[in-house]
């Protein structure tokens, strides 16, 4: 059984961190516990949406993949710390990884109460709409006078306290099993994606190094590819290769195609990478997708492909806000299928929607009106399915996609690794 423990403090020295590490060390025979930090979680601000930041996506994805969560909270002014509150706000804003997730609360404090009032408040927060966690009832573990509780080896001194902690953890395991039965069988995990494209598909050009900067020229020679004024019969038309290039280059968006083998085959090269919304260079064509992204982005790239390959989603969209207030840039990942419905790759198209929106508003004499409910937006699910990637979501700079897990998401084959 895999659990995650969330340190409810962002302090450099934290007894609640020490408590979680003790649980992971002492009770490894019961479960595997990964301790997560909240040091990098930004202060919640719905006007500065950072749902897709690496720090938030990492914790979200870890929670989603865990069987249960243990939160260790200190007590600050009779409630939980601001850092932990911000995390829970982010995890109930546009993503909801704690929904129906078994959660156990523990806590340590300097005084006799052992964070009892903070734990009570935390239970109320975890039960709020938009969070909807399944909190283990009763079984309070309140570690008071924590400065005196651990020995030099970071073990609890009092054996009765350790035994009581073990009994509550055993009950939490039973609680997880009960919740699992209530929720029914979990969907089968997606198969790992081969982002290094070590396999082949019907259209793979073998015998040419995928990572070669001149892959296009060498692959074209290997298959005697037509070019120039040679005609190509399409499903409803006949065009020369030159005309196809003109046609694709004229599209008011950046286009990329990666096949079902996760090989980056094409982009409509019309300008230098430095001038693109998502930088690409000619030498990337032919590369495995793993070569087109930073290592830290690969988990999110994999998640997007799994969504499209499995049919869980037909399209994944990510707004990338790093281009400035005068643009609204969206990365769209569209599943592609052959005539028989088989998955054959991803059509990624990237464009700035703002000129389109501005034109529409001018034509219709309409204006945009904000409709954010400032009171409840951080604690309830938004009516709009803010789409797909709430979980894989990404932050991306002009030349690099950064991710969390998770977290970071993907600009498919859109950036240099």
GROMACS .gro file of C-alpha atoms in nm:
model
  417
    1UNK     CA    1   0.000   0.000   0.000
    2UNK     CA    2   0.135   0.343  -0.100
    3UNK     CA    3   0.062   0.652   0.110
    4UNK     CA    4   0.180   1.010   0.093
    5UNK     CA    5   0.244   1.226   0.397
    6UNK     CA    6   0.204   1.604   0.370
    7UNK     CA    7   0.419   1.816   0.600
    8UNK     CA    8   0.180   2.090   0.715
    9UNK     CA    9   0.462   2.334   0.781
   10UNK     CA   10   0.699   2.520   0.551
   11UNK     CA   11   0.947   2.587   0.833
   12UNK     CA   12   1.305   2.468   0.794
   13UNK     CA   13   1.279   2.282   1.127
   14UNK     CA   14   0.947   2.106   1.176
   15UNK     CA   15   0.850   1.845   1.433
   16UNK     CA   16   0.557   1.747   1.211
   17UNK     CA   17   0.807   1.664   0.937
   18UNK     CA   18   0.999   1.462   1.196
   19UNK     CA   19   0.678   1.281   1.294
   20UNK     CA   20   0.605   1.181   0.933
   21UNK     CA   21   0.962   1.062   0.882
   22UNK     CA   22   0.931   0.855   1.198
   23UNK     CA   23   0.608   0.699   1.066
   24UNK     CA   24   0.776   0.617   0.734
   25UNK     CA   25   1.074   0.459   0.911
   26UNK     CA   26   0.898   0.280   1.195
   27UNK     CA   27   0.594   0.143   1.013
   28UNK     CA   28   0.737   0.053   0.675
   29UNK     CA   29   0.610  -0.301   0.730
   30UNK     CA   30   0.252  -0.166   0.708
   31UNK     CA   31   0.284   0.063   0.405
   32UNK     CA   32   0.519   0.273   0.194
   33UNK     CA   33   0.504   0.642   0.289
   34UNK     CA   34   0.645   0.923   0.076
   35UNK     CA   35   0.682   1.253   0.261
   36UNK     CA   36   0.586   1.565   0.061
   37UNK     CA   37   0.682   1.925   0.139
   38UNK     CA   38   0.477   2.243   0.094
   39UNK     CA   39   0.772   2.485   0.095
   40UNK     CA   40   0.727   2.581  -0.271
   41UNK     CA   41   0.349   2.618  -0.268
   42UNK     CA   42   0.255   2.980  -0.358
   43UNK     CA   43   0.004   3.179  -0.155
   44UNK     CA   44  -0.343   3.109  -0.295
   45UNK     CA   45  -0.465   3.384  -0.529
   46UNK     CA   46  -0.741   3.303  -0.776
   47UNK     CA   47  -0.644   3.606  -0.985
   48UNK     CA   48  -0.299   3.454  -1.040
   49UNK     CA   49  -0.389   3.097  -1.130
   50UNK     CA   50  -0.093   2.870  -1.061
   51UNK     CA   51  -0.282   2.543  -1.067
   52UNK     CA   52  -0.050   2.415  -1.336
   53UNK     CA   53   0.272   2.510  -1.160
   54UNK     CA   54   0.519   2.227  -1.097
   55UNK     CA   55   0.488   2.249  -0.717
   56UNK     CA   56   0.109   2.215  -0.713
   57UNK     CA   57   0.094   1.956  -0.991
   58UNK     CA   58   0.354   1.742  -0.819
   59UNK     CA   59   0.154   1.716  -0.498
   60UNK     CA   60  -0.172   1.669  -0.687
   61UNK     CA   61  -0.035   1.382  -0.894
   62UNK     CA   62   0.125   1.218  -0.591
   63UNK     CA   63  -0.210   1.228  -0.410
   64UNK     CA   64  -0.396   1.089  -0.709
   65UNK     CA   65  -0.162   0.792  -0.737
   66UNK     CA   66  -0.160   0.716  -0.362
   67UNK     CA   67  -0.399   0.488  -0.172
   68UNK     CA   68  -0.427   0.738   0.111
   69UNK     CA   69  -0.291   1.060   0.259
   70UNK     CA   70  -0.158   1.147   0.605
   71UNK     CA   71  -0.149   1.519   0.688
   72UNK     CA   72   0.067   1.630   0.980
   73UNK     CA   73  -0.036   1.977   1.096
   74UNK     CA   74   0.109   2.215   1.352
   75UNK     CA   75  -0.120   2.462   1.529
   76UNK     CA   76  -0.085   2.834   1.452
   77UNK     CA   77  -0.324   3.065   1.637
   78UNK     CA   78  -0.569   2.779   1.696
   79UNK     CA   79  -0.579   2.677   1.330
   80UNK     CA   80  -0.363   2.526   1.057
   81UNK     CA   81  -0.064   2.715   0.908
   82UNK     CA   82  -0.116   2.952   0.616
   83UNK     CA   83   0.101   2.737   0.388
   84UNK     CA   84  -0.116   2.429   0.441
   85UNK     CA   85  -0.433   2.634   0.393
   86UNK     CA   86  -0.301   2.768   0.061
   87UNK     CA   87  -0.225   2.414  -0.056
   88UNK     CA   88  -0.578   2.300   0.023
   89UNK     CA   89  -0.719   2.605  -0.158
   90UNK     CA   90  -0.522   2.516  -0.472
   91UNK     CA   91  -0.633   2.152  -0.443
   92UNK     CA   92  -0.998   2.259  -0.442
   93UNK     CA   93  -0.987   2.535  -0.703
   94UNK     CA   94  -0.964   2.369  -1.044
   95UNK     CA   95  -0.827   2.029  -0.947
   96UNK     CA   96  -0.969   1.801  -0.680
   97UNK     CA   97  -0.722   1.521  -0.603
   98UNK     CA   98  -0.847   1.481  -0.244
   99UNK     CA   99  -1.203   1.404  -0.351
  100UNK     CA  100  -1.301   1.065  -0.203
  101UNK     CA  101  -0.938   1.011  -0.100
  102UNK     CA  102  -0.886   0.851   0.245
  103UNK     CA  103  -0.709   1.101   0.472
  104UNK     CA  104  -0.571   1.066   0.823
  105UNK     CA  105  -0.478   1.367   1.038
  106UNK     CA  106  -0.190   1.370   1.286
  107UNK     CA  107  -0.020   1.661   1.454
  108UNK     CA  108   0.247   1.773   1.694
  109UNK     CA  109   0.286   2.093   1.894
  110UNK     CA  110   0.497   2.239   2.170
  111UNK     CA  111   0.213   2.235   2.422
  112UNK     CA  112  -0.018   1.977   2.580
  113UNK     CA  113  -0.299   2.010   2.326
  114UNK     CA  114  -0.092   1.850   2.048
  115UNK     CA  115  -0.252   2.063   1.771
  116UNK     CA  116  -0.604   1.952   1.871
  117UNK     CA  117  -0.775   2.274   1.762
  118UNK     CA  118  -0.585   2.283   1.432
  119UNK     CA  119  -0.683   1.921   1.367
  120UNK     CA  120  -1.050   2.000   1.436
  121UNK     CA  121  -1.036   2.290   1.191
  122UNK     CA  122  -0.856   2.077   0.934
  123UNK     CA  123  -1.134   1.818   0.951
  124UNK     CA  124  -1.386   2.088   0.866
  125UNK     CA  125  -1.178   2.208   0.571
  126UNK     CA  126  -1.130   1.858   0.432
  127UNK     CA  127  -1.507   1.804   0.447
  128UNK     CA  128  -1.581   2.124   0.251
  129UNK     CA  129  -1.736   2.114  -0.099
  130UNK     CA  130  -1.457   2.104  -0.354
  131UNK     CA  131  -1.227   1.915  -0.118
  132UNK     CA  132  -1.455   1.624  -0.022
  133UNK     CA  133  -1.187   1.409   0.136
  134UNK     CA  134  -1.280   1.090   0.324
  135UNK     CA  135  -1.132   1.168   0.667
  136UNK     CA  136  -1.069   0.886   0.915
  137UNK     CA  137  -1.316   0.951   1.200
  138UNK     CA  138  -1.192   0.958   1.560
  139UNK     CA  139  -0.846   0.808   1.616
  140UNK     CA  140  -0.690   1.144   1.698
  141UNK     CA  141  -0.315   1.137   1.730
  142UNK     CA  142  -0.210   1.448   1.923
  143UNK     CA  143   0.160   1.465   2.006
  144UNK     CA  144   0.206   1.732   2.272
  145UNK     CA  145   0.529   1.868   2.424
  146UNK     CA  146   0.697   1.757   2.106
  147UNK     CA  147   1.035   1.912   2.190
  148UNK     CA  148   1.075   1.638   2.451
  149UNK     CA  149   0.908   1.356   2.256
  150UNK     CA  150   1.196   1.236   2.033
  151UNK     CA  151   1.535   1.094   2.126
  152UNK     CA  152   1.867   1.164   1.954
  153UNK     CA  153   1.788   0.901   1.690
  154UNK     CA  154   1.460   1.077   1.603
  155UNK     CA  155   1.250   0.798   1.756
  156UNK     CA  156   0.959   0.852   1.992
  157UNK     CA  157   1.079   0.800   2.346
  158UNK     CA  158   0.751   0.678   2.491
  159UNK     CA  159   0.666   0.324   2.375
  160UNK     CA  160   0.299   0.362   2.464
  161UNK     CA  161   0.276   0.664   2.236
  162UNK     CA  162   0.438   0.466   1.956
  163UNK     CA  163   0.201   0.173   2.009
  164UNK     CA  164  -0.101   0.403   2.004
  165UNK     CA  165   0.026   0.561   1.683
  166UNK     CA  166   0.063   0.215   1.529
  167UNK     CA  167  -0.293   0.123   1.628
  168UNK     CA  168  -0.434   0.437   1.462
  169UNK     CA  169  -0.232   0.367   1.147
  170UNK     CA  170  -0.365   0.010   1.134
  171UNK     CA  171  -0.718   0.146   1.160
  172UNK     CA  172  -0.638   0.388   0.878
  173UNK     CA  173  -0.532   0.096   0.659
  174UNK     CA  174  -0.864  -0.075   0.735
  175UNK     CA  175  -1.044   0.252   0.657
  176UNK     CA  176  -0.867   0.273   0.319
  177UNK     CA  177  -0.979  -0.081   0.236
  178UNK     CA  178  -1.340   0.001   0.327
  179UNK     CA  179  -1.336   0.319   0.116
  180UNK     CA  180  -1.187   0.120  -0.171
  181UNK     CA  181  -1.478  -0.126  -0.156
  182UNK     CA  182  -1.729   0.159  -0.152
  183UNK     CA  183  -1.564   0.328  -0.449
  184UNK     CA  184  -1.553   0.006  -0.651
  185UNK     CA  185  -1.265  -0.124  -0.863
  186UNK     CA  186  -1.012   0.132  -0.980
  187UNK     CA  187  -0.968   0.179  -1.354
  188UNK     CA  188  -0.676  -0.011  -1.497
  189UNK     CA  189  -0.363   0.209  -1.502
  190UNK     CA  190  -0.259   0.329  -1.845
  191UNK     CA  191   0.031   0.148  -2.006
  192UNK     CA  192   0.360   0.341  -1.984
  193UNK     CA  193   0.439   0.544  -2.294
  194UNK     CA  194   0.756   0.471  -2.488
  195UNK     CA  195   0.864   0.833  -2.528
  196UNK     CA  196   1.198   0.719  -2.671
  197UNK     CA  197   1.011   0.559  -2.966
  198UNK     CA  198   1.206   0.234  -2.948
  199UNK     CA  199   0.925   0.043  -3.120
  200UNK     CA  200   0.789   0.075  -3.470
  201UNK     CA  201   0.456   0.131  -3.641
  202UNK     CA  202   0.337   0.083  -3.998
  203UNK     CA  203   0.485   0.413  -4.111
  204UNK     CA  204   0.816   0.404  -3.922
  205UNK     CA  205   1.113   0.463  -4.150
  206UNK     CA  206   1.367   0.214  -4.022
  207UNK     CA  207   1.741   0.229  -4.070
  208UNK     CA  208   1.766   0.605  -4.012
  209UNK     CA  209   1.882   0.750  -3.681
  210UNK     CA  210   1.581   0.928  -3.530
  211UNK     CA  211   1.804   1.175  -3.346
  212UNK     CA  212   1.996   1.287  -3.655
  213UNK     CA  213   1.965   1.658  -3.734
  214UNK     CA  214   1.925   1.569  -4.104
  215UNK     CA  215   1.666   1.296  -4.039
  216UNK     CA  216   1.420   1.450  -4.286
  217UNK     CA  217   1.669   1.441  -4.574
  218UNK     CA  218   1.800   1.091  -4.493
  219UNK     CA  219   1.453   0.945  -4.436
  220UNK     CA  220   1.323   1.100  -4.758
  221UNK     CA  221   1.611   0.941  -4.949
  222UNK     CA  222   1.552   0.603  -4.784
  223UNK     CA  223   1.187   0.587  -4.897
  224UNK     CA  224   1.222   0.780  -5.223
  225UNK     CA  225   0.981   1.045  -5.094
  226UNK     CA  226   0.822   1.265  -5.359
  227UNK     CA  227   0.871   1.639  -5.346
  228UNK     CA  228   0.825   1.959  -5.541
  229UNK     CA  229   0.567   1.938  -5.818
  230UNK     CA  230   0.490   1.566  -5.768
  231UNK     CA  231   0.118   1.511  -5.714
  232UNK     CA  232  -0.032   1.349  -5.404
  233UNK     CA  233  -0.381   1.202  -5.411
  234UNK     CA  234  -0.569   1.292  -5.092
  235UNK     CA  235  -0.908   1.167  -4.976
  236UNK     CA  236  -1.085   1.453  -5.152
  237UNK     CA  237  -0.833   1.632  -5.366
  238UNK     CA  238  -0.505   1.622  -5.552
  239UNK     CA  239  -0.224   1.856  -5.455
  240UNK     CA  240   0.143   1.879  -5.531
  241UNK     CA  241   0.389   1.846  -5.244
  242UNK     CA  242   0.466   2.216  -5.286
  243UNK     CA  243   0.096   2.299  -5.255
  244UNK     CA  244   0.067   2.091  -4.939
  245UNK     CA  245   0.358   2.284  -4.789
  246UNK     CA  246   0.202   2.617  -4.889
  247UNK     CA  247  -0.129   2.508  -4.744
  248UNK     CA  248   0.013   2.397  -4.408
  249UNK     CA  249   0.244   2.700  -4.383
  250UNK     CA  250  -0.054   2.932  -4.430
  251UNK     CA  251  -0.237   2.794  -4.126
  252UNK     CA  252  -0.268   3.070  -3.861
  253UNK     CA  253  -0.124   2.845  -3.594
  254UNK     CA  254   0.180   2.635  -3.514
  255UNK     CA  255   0.122   2.273  -3.617
  256UNK     CA  256   0.304   1.961  -3.497
  257UNK     CA  257   0.248   1.594  -3.571
  258UNK     CA  258   0.375   1.307  -3.354
  259UNK     CA  259   0.280   0.954  -3.462
  260UNK     CA  260   0.148   0.665  -3.252
  261UNK     CA  261   0.505   0.549  -3.195
  262UNK     CA  262   0.577   0.884  -3.020
  263UNK     CA  263   0.809   1.005  -3.294
  264UNK     CA  264   0.799   1.377  -3.376
  265UNK     CA  265   0.755   1.378  -3.754
  266UNK     CA  266   0.659   1.729  -3.865
  267UNK     CA  267   0.599   2.093  -3.784
  268UNK     CA  268   0.502   2.375  -4.018
  269UNK     CA  269   0.837   2.552  -4.022
  270UNK     CA  270   0.769   2.915  -4.115
  271UNK     CA  271   0.980   3.119  -3.873
  272UNK     CA  272   1.280   3.084  -3.639
  273UNK     CA  273   1.217   2.908  -3.309
  274UNK     CA  274   1.284   3.230  -3.117
  275UNK     CA  275   0.979   3.389  -3.283
  276UNK     CA  276   0.743   3.097  -3.223
  277UNK     CA  277   0.492   3.060  -2.942
  278UNK     CA  278   0.654   2.723  -2.868
  279UNK     CA  279   1.011   2.707  -2.989
  280UNK     CA  280   1.104   2.432  -3.234
  281UNK     CA  281   1.411   2.378  -3.449
  282UNK     CA  282   1.443   2.188  -3.780
  283UNK     CA  283   1.675   1.926  -3.629
  284UNK     CA  284   1.395   1.802  -3.399
  285UNK     CA  285   1.195   1.649  -3.685
  286UNK     CA  286   1.229   1.272  -3.662
  287UNK     CA  287   1.329   1.271  -3.295
  288UNK     CA  288   1.158   1.061  -3.028
  289UNK     CA  289   0.937   1.283  -2.810
  290UNK     CA  290   1.170   1.221  -2.515
  291UNK     CA  291   1.438   1.421  -2.702
  292UNK     CA  292   1.204   1.717  -2.751
  293UNK     CA  293   1.132   1.791  -2.385
  294UNK     CA  294   1.320   1.850  -2.063
  295UNK     CA  295   1.346   1.536  -1.852
  296UNK     CA  296   1.122   1.686  -1.585
  297UNK     CA  297   0.840   1.734  -1.837
  298UNK     CA  298   0.820   1.374  -1.955
  299UNK     CA  299   0.569   1.254  -1.695
  300UNK     CA  300   0.317   1.514  -1.807
  301UNK     CA  301   0.387   1.446  -2.172
  302UNK     CA  302   0.317   1.081  -2.101
  303UNK     CA  303  -0.009   1.166  -1.923
  304UNK     CA  304  -0.140   1.367  -2.218
  305UNK     CA  305  -0.056   1.091  -2.466
  306UNK     CA  306  -0.220   0.830  -2.242
  307UNK     CA  307  -0.538   1.039  -2.229
  308UNK     CA  308  -0.552   1.064  -2.608
  309UNK     CA  309  -0.438   0.710  -2.689
  310UNK     CA  310  -0.688   0.553  -2.448
  311UNK     CA  311  -0.978   0.768  -2.566
  312UNK     CA  312  -1.026   0.902  -2.214
  313UNK     CA  313  -1.014   1.244  -2.378
  314UNK     CA  314  -1.025   1.335  -2.743
  315UNK     CA  315  -0.850   1.666  -2.687
  316UNK     CA  316  -0.636   1.820  -2.414
  317UNK     CA  317  -0.594   2.196  -2.393
  318UNK     CA  318  -0.352   2.403  -2.188
  319UNK     CA  319  -0.345   2.781  -2.153
  320UNK     CA  320   0.015   2.898  -2.126
  321UNK     CA  321   0.010   3.242  -1.959
  322UNK     CA  322   0.380   3.327  -1.987
  323UNK     CA  323   0.351   3.521  -2.315
  324UNK     CA  324   0.217   3.837  -2.152
  325UNK     CA  325  -0.123   4.001  -2.103
  326UNK     CA  326  -0.160   4.088  -2.472
  327UNK     CA  327  -0.185   3.720  -2.569
  328UNK     CA  328  -0.401   3.420  -2.477
  329UNK     CA  329  -0.192   3.127  -2.598
  330UNK     CA  330  -0.345   2.779  -2.592
  331UNK     CA  331  -0.171   2.450  -2.665
  332UNK     CA  332  -0.420   2.203  -2.813
  333UNK     CA  333  -0.349   1.829  -2.831
  334UNK     CA  334  -0.594   1.652  -3.059
  335UNK     CA  335  -0.604   1.273  -3.100
  336UNK     CA  336  -0.578   1.155  -3.461
  337UNK     CA  337  -0.740   0.835  -3.594
  338UNK     CA  338  -0.742   0.640  -3.918
  339UNK     CA  339  -1.055   0.539  -4.111
  340UNK     CA  340  -1.108   0.244  -3.877
  341UNK     CA  341  -1.081   0.454  -3.563
  342UNK     CA  342  -0.731   0.344  -3.463
  343UNK     CA  343  -0.515   0.599  -3.283
  344UNK     CA  344  -0.242   0.726  -3.517
  345UNK     CA  345  -0.089   1.013  -3.325
  346UNK     CA  346  -0.132   1.369  -3.204
  347UNK     CA  347  -0.209   1.687  -3.390
  348UNK     CA  348  -0.075   1.965  -3.169
  349UNK     CA  349  -0.179   2.314  -3.272
  350UNK     CA  350  -0.083   2.628  -3.085
  351UNK     CA  351  -0.236   2.970  -3.136
  352UNK     CA  352  -0.303   3.301  -2.969
  353UNK     CA  353  -0.679   3.325  -2.926
  354UNK     CA  354  -0.682   3.690  -2.825
  355UNK     CA  355  -0.697   3.839  -3.177
  356UNK     CA  356  -0.990   3.608  -3.257
  357UNK     CA  357  -1.171   3.706  -2.938
  358UNK     CA  358  -1.103   4.076  -2.998
  359UNK     CA  359  -1.235   4.050  -3.355
  360UNK     CA  360  -1.548   3.870  -3.239
  361UNK     CA  361  -1.620   4.129  -2.970
  362UNK     CA  362  -1.570   4.413  -3.220
  363UNK     CA  363  -1.801   4.250  -3.475
  364UNK     CA  364  -2.077   4.174  -3.225
  365UNK     CA  365  -2.038   4.492  -3.015
  366UNK     CA  366  -2.017   4.271  -2.708
  367UNK     CA  367  -1.782   4.288  -2.411
  368UNK     CA  368  -1.640   4.031  -2.174
  369UNK     CA  369  -1.778   4.040  -1.823
  370UNK     CA  370  -1.600   3.866  -1.533
  371UNK     CA  371  -1.816   3.616  -1.348
  372UNK     CA  372  -1.582   3.480  -1.081
  373UNK     CA  373  -1.752   3.416  -0.749
  374UNK     CA  374  -1.486   3.553  -0.518
  375UNK     CA  375  -1.636   3.389  -0.213
  376UNK     CA  376  -1.668   3.031  -0.325
  377UNK     CA  377  -1.439   2.978  -0.620
  378UNK     CA  378  -1.158   2.838  -0.410
  379UNK     CA  379  -1.377   2.578  -0.244
  380UNK     CA  380  -1.615   2.454  -0.512
  381UNK     CA  381  -1.576   2.288  -0.848
  382UNK     CA  382  -1.602   2.532  -1.134
  383UNK     CA  383  -1.898   2.495  -1.361
  384UNK     CA  384  -1.679   2.493  -1.663
  385UNK     CA  385  -1.473   2.183  -1.712
  386UNK     CA  386  -1.157   2.386  -1.721
  387UNK     CA  387  -1.043   2.118  -1.915
  388UNK     CA  388  -0.842   1.844  -1.962
  389UNK     CA  389  -0.518   1.911  -1.819
  390UNK     CA  390  -0.602   2.015  -1.477
  391UNK     CA  391  -0.388   1.737  -1.394
  392UNK     CA  392  -0.113   1.746  -1.626
  393UNK     CA  393  -0.106   2.073  -1.660
  394UNK     CA  394   0.198   2.285  -1.727
  395UNK     CA  395   0.384   2.593  -1.692
  396UNK     CA  396   0.595   2.680  -1.988
  397UNK     CA  397   0.850   2.944  -2.069
  398UNK     CA  398   0.926   3.062  -2.419
  399UNK     CA  399   1.170   2.777  -2.472
  400UNK     CA  400   1.096   2.519  -2.209
  401UNK     CA  401   0.808   2.334  -2.060
  402UNK     CA  402   0.839   2.275  -1.688
  403UNK     CA  403   0.639   2.020  -1.504
  404UNK     CA  404   0.574   1.871  -1.195
  405UNK     CA  405   0.530   1.521  -1.192
  406UNK     CA  406   0.360   1.611  -1.275
  407UNK     CA  407   0.297   1.776  -1.298
  408UNK     CA  408   0.446   2.005  -1.592
  409UNK     CA  409   0.255   1.931  -1.898
  410UNK     CA  410   0.340   1.929  -2.233
  411UNK     CA  411   0.406   2.105  -2.534
  412UNK     CA  412   0.434   1.783  -2.712
  413UNK     CA  413   0.722   1.814  -2.949
  414UNK     CA  414   0.734   2.183  -2.915
  415UNK     CA  415   1.051   2.261  -2.730
  416UNK     CA  416   1.416   2.176  -2.723
  417UNK     CA  417   1.505   1.927  -2.452
   0.00000   0.00000   0.00000
